[in-house]
mmCIF file of C-alpha atoms and ligand atoms in Angstrom:
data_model
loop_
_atom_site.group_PDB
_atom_site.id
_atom_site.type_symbol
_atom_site.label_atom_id
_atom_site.label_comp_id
_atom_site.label_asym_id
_atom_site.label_seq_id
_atom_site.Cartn_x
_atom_site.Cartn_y
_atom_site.Cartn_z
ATOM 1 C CA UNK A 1 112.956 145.081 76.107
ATOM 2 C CA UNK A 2 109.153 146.295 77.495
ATOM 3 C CA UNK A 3 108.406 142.235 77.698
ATOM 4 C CA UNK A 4 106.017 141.860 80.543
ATOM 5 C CA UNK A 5 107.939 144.461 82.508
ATOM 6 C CA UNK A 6 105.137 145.998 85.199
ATOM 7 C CA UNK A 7 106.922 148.957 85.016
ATOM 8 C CA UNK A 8 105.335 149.462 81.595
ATOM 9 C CA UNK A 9 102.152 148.825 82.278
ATOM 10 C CA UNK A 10 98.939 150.629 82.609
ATOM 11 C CA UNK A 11 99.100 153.473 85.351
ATOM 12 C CA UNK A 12 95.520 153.775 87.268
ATOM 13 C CA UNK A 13 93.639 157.465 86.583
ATOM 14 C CA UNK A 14 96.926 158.564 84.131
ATOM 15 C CA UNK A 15 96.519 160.792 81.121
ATOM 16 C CA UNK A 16 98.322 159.410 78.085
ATOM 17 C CA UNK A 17 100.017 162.068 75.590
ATOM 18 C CA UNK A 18 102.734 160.839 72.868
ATOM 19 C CA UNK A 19 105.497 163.644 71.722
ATOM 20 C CA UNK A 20 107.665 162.700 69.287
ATOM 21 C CA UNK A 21 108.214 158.754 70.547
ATOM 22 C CA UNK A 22 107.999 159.682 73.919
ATOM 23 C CA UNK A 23 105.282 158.701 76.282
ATOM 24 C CA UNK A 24 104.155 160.474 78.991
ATOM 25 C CA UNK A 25 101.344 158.476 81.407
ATOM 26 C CA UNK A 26 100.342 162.017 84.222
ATOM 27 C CA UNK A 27 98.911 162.212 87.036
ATOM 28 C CA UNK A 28 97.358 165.619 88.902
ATOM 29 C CA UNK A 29 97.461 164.964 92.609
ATOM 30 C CA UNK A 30 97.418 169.105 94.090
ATOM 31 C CA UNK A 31 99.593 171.617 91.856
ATOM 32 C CA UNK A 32 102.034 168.560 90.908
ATOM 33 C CA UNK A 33 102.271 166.235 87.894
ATOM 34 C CA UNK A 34 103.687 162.704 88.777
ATOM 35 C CA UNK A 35 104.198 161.423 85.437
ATOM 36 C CA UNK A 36 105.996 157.900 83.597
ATOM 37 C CA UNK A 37 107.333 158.829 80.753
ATOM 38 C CA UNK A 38 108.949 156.396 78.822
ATOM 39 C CA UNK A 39 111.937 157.244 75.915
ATOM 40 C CA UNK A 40 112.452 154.780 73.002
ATOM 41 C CA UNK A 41 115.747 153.648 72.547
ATOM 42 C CA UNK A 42 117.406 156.220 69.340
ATOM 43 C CA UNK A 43 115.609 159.068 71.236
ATOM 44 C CA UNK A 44 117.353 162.844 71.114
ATOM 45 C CA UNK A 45 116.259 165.739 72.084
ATOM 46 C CA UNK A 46 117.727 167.522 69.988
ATOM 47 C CA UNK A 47 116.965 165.533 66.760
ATOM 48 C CA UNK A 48 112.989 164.155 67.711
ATOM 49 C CA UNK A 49 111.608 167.558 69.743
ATOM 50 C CA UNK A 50 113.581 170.524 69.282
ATOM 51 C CA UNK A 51 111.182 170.791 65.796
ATOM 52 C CA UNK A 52 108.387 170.598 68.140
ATOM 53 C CA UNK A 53 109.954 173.149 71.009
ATOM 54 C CA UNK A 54 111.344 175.327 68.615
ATOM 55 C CA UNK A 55 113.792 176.241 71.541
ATOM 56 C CA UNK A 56 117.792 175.920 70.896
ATOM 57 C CA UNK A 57 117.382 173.625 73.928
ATOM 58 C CA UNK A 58 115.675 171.789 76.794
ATOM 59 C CA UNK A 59 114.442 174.578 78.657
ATOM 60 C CA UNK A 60 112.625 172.136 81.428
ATOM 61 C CA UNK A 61 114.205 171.120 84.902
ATOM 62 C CA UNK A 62 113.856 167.232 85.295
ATOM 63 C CA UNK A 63 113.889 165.966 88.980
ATOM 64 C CA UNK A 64 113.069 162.558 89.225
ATOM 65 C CA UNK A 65 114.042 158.725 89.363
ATOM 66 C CA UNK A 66 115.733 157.240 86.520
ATOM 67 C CA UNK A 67 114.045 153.486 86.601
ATOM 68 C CA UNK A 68 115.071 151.807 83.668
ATOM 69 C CA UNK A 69 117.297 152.587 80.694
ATOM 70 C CA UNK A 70 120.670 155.079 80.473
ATOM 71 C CA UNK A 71 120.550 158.633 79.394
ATOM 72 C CA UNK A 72 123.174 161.358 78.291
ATOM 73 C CA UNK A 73 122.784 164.389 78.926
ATOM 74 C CA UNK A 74 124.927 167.333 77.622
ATOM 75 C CA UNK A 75 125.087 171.293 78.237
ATOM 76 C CA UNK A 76 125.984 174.167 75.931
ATOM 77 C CA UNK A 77 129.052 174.288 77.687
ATOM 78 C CA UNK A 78 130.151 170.852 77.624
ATOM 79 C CA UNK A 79 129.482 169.836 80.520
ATOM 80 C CA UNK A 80 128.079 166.038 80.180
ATOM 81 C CA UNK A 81 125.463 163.942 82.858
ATOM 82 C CA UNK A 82 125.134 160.514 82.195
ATOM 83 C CA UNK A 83 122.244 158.564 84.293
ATOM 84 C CA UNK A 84 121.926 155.115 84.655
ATOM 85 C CA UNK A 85 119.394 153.239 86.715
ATOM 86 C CA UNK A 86 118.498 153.158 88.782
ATOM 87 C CA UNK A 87 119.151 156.712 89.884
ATOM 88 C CA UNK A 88 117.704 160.320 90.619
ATOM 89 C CA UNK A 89 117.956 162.189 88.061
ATOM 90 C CA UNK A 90 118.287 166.381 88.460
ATOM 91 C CA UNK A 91 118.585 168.131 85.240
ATOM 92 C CA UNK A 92 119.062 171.813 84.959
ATOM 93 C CA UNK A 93 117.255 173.562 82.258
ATOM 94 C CA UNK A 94 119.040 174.375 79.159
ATOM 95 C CA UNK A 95 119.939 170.973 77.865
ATOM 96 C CA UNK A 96 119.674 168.390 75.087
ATOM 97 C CA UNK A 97 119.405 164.671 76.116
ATOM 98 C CA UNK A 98 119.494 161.101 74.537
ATOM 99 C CA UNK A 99 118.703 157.556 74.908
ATOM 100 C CA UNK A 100 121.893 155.284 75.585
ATOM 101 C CA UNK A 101 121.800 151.978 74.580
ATOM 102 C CA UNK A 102 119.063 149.761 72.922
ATOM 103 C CA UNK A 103 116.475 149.834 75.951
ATOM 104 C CA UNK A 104 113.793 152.162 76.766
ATOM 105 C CA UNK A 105 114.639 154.865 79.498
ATOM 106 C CA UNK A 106 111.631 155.050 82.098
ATOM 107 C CA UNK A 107 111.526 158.630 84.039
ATOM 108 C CA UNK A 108 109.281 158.791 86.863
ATOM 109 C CA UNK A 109 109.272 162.577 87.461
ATOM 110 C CA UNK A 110 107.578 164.904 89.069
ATOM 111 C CA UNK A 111 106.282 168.429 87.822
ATOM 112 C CA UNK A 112 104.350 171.878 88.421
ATOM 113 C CA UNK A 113 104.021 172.601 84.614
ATOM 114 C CA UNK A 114 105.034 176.302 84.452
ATOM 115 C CA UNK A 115 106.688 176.616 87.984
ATOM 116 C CA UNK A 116 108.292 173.884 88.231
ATOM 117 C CA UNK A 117 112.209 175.239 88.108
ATOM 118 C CA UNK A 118 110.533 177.801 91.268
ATOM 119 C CA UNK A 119 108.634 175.450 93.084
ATOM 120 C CA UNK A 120 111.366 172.654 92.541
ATOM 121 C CA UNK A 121 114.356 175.211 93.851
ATOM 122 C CA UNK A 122 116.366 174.319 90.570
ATOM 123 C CA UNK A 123 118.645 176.872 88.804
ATOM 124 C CA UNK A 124 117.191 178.611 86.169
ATOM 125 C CA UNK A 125 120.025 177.126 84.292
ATOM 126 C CA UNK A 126 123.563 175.101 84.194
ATOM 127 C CA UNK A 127 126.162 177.236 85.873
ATOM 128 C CA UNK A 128 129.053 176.712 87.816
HETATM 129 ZN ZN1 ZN B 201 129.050 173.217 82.859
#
């Protein structure tokens, strides 16, 4: 549970936006985004933002550090990443995600909004 974890609280100069039961505390420092975003326990991708998306899948690259919480991660293909902290985190694009467990997952991350799978180096998507 949150409790009186610091890791949940207030982040100096952030911009708070709420999709779908997730929370997402930003920061701009240059071209980057270093953002906290927090996922509720019974989050899915697929069930709580695909609506939103209206894309078949997770079409983002995630690099960052898993710091609380345990996540699944599956491909189209099968192929399955599971993530518990704490641990980095690199997601390809093309993906749907949950929340494992009953705790929050906390994803510090960072991001260039529309370049990110470029300026990150990631694959443009999960391959072998
Ligand atoms: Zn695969």
């Amino acid at each position: 549970m949150a409790g009186s974890d610091p890791i949940f609280g207030p982040i100096k100069g952030a911009e708070r936006r709420e999709v779908a039961g997730v929370q997402v505390d930003a920061v701009r420092t240059g071209a980057a985004r270093v953002k906290r975003i927090v996922y509720a326990p019974g989050f899915r991708w697929s069930k709580d933002m695909k609506p939103i998306t209206g894309t078949e899948y997770c079409m983002h690259a995630h690099v960052g550090f898993l710091v609380r919480g345990e996540i699944h991660v599956e491909y189209p293909d099968g192929c399955v990443h599971e993530f518990a902290a704490p641990q980095v985190v690199a997601i390809e694009p093309g993906h749907d995600g949950w929340v494992v467990g009953d705790q929050a997952a906390v994803l510090i991350e960072i991001d260039f909004e529309g370049d990110t799978i470029e300026k990150l180096g990631m694959p443009d998507g999960h391959r072998h």
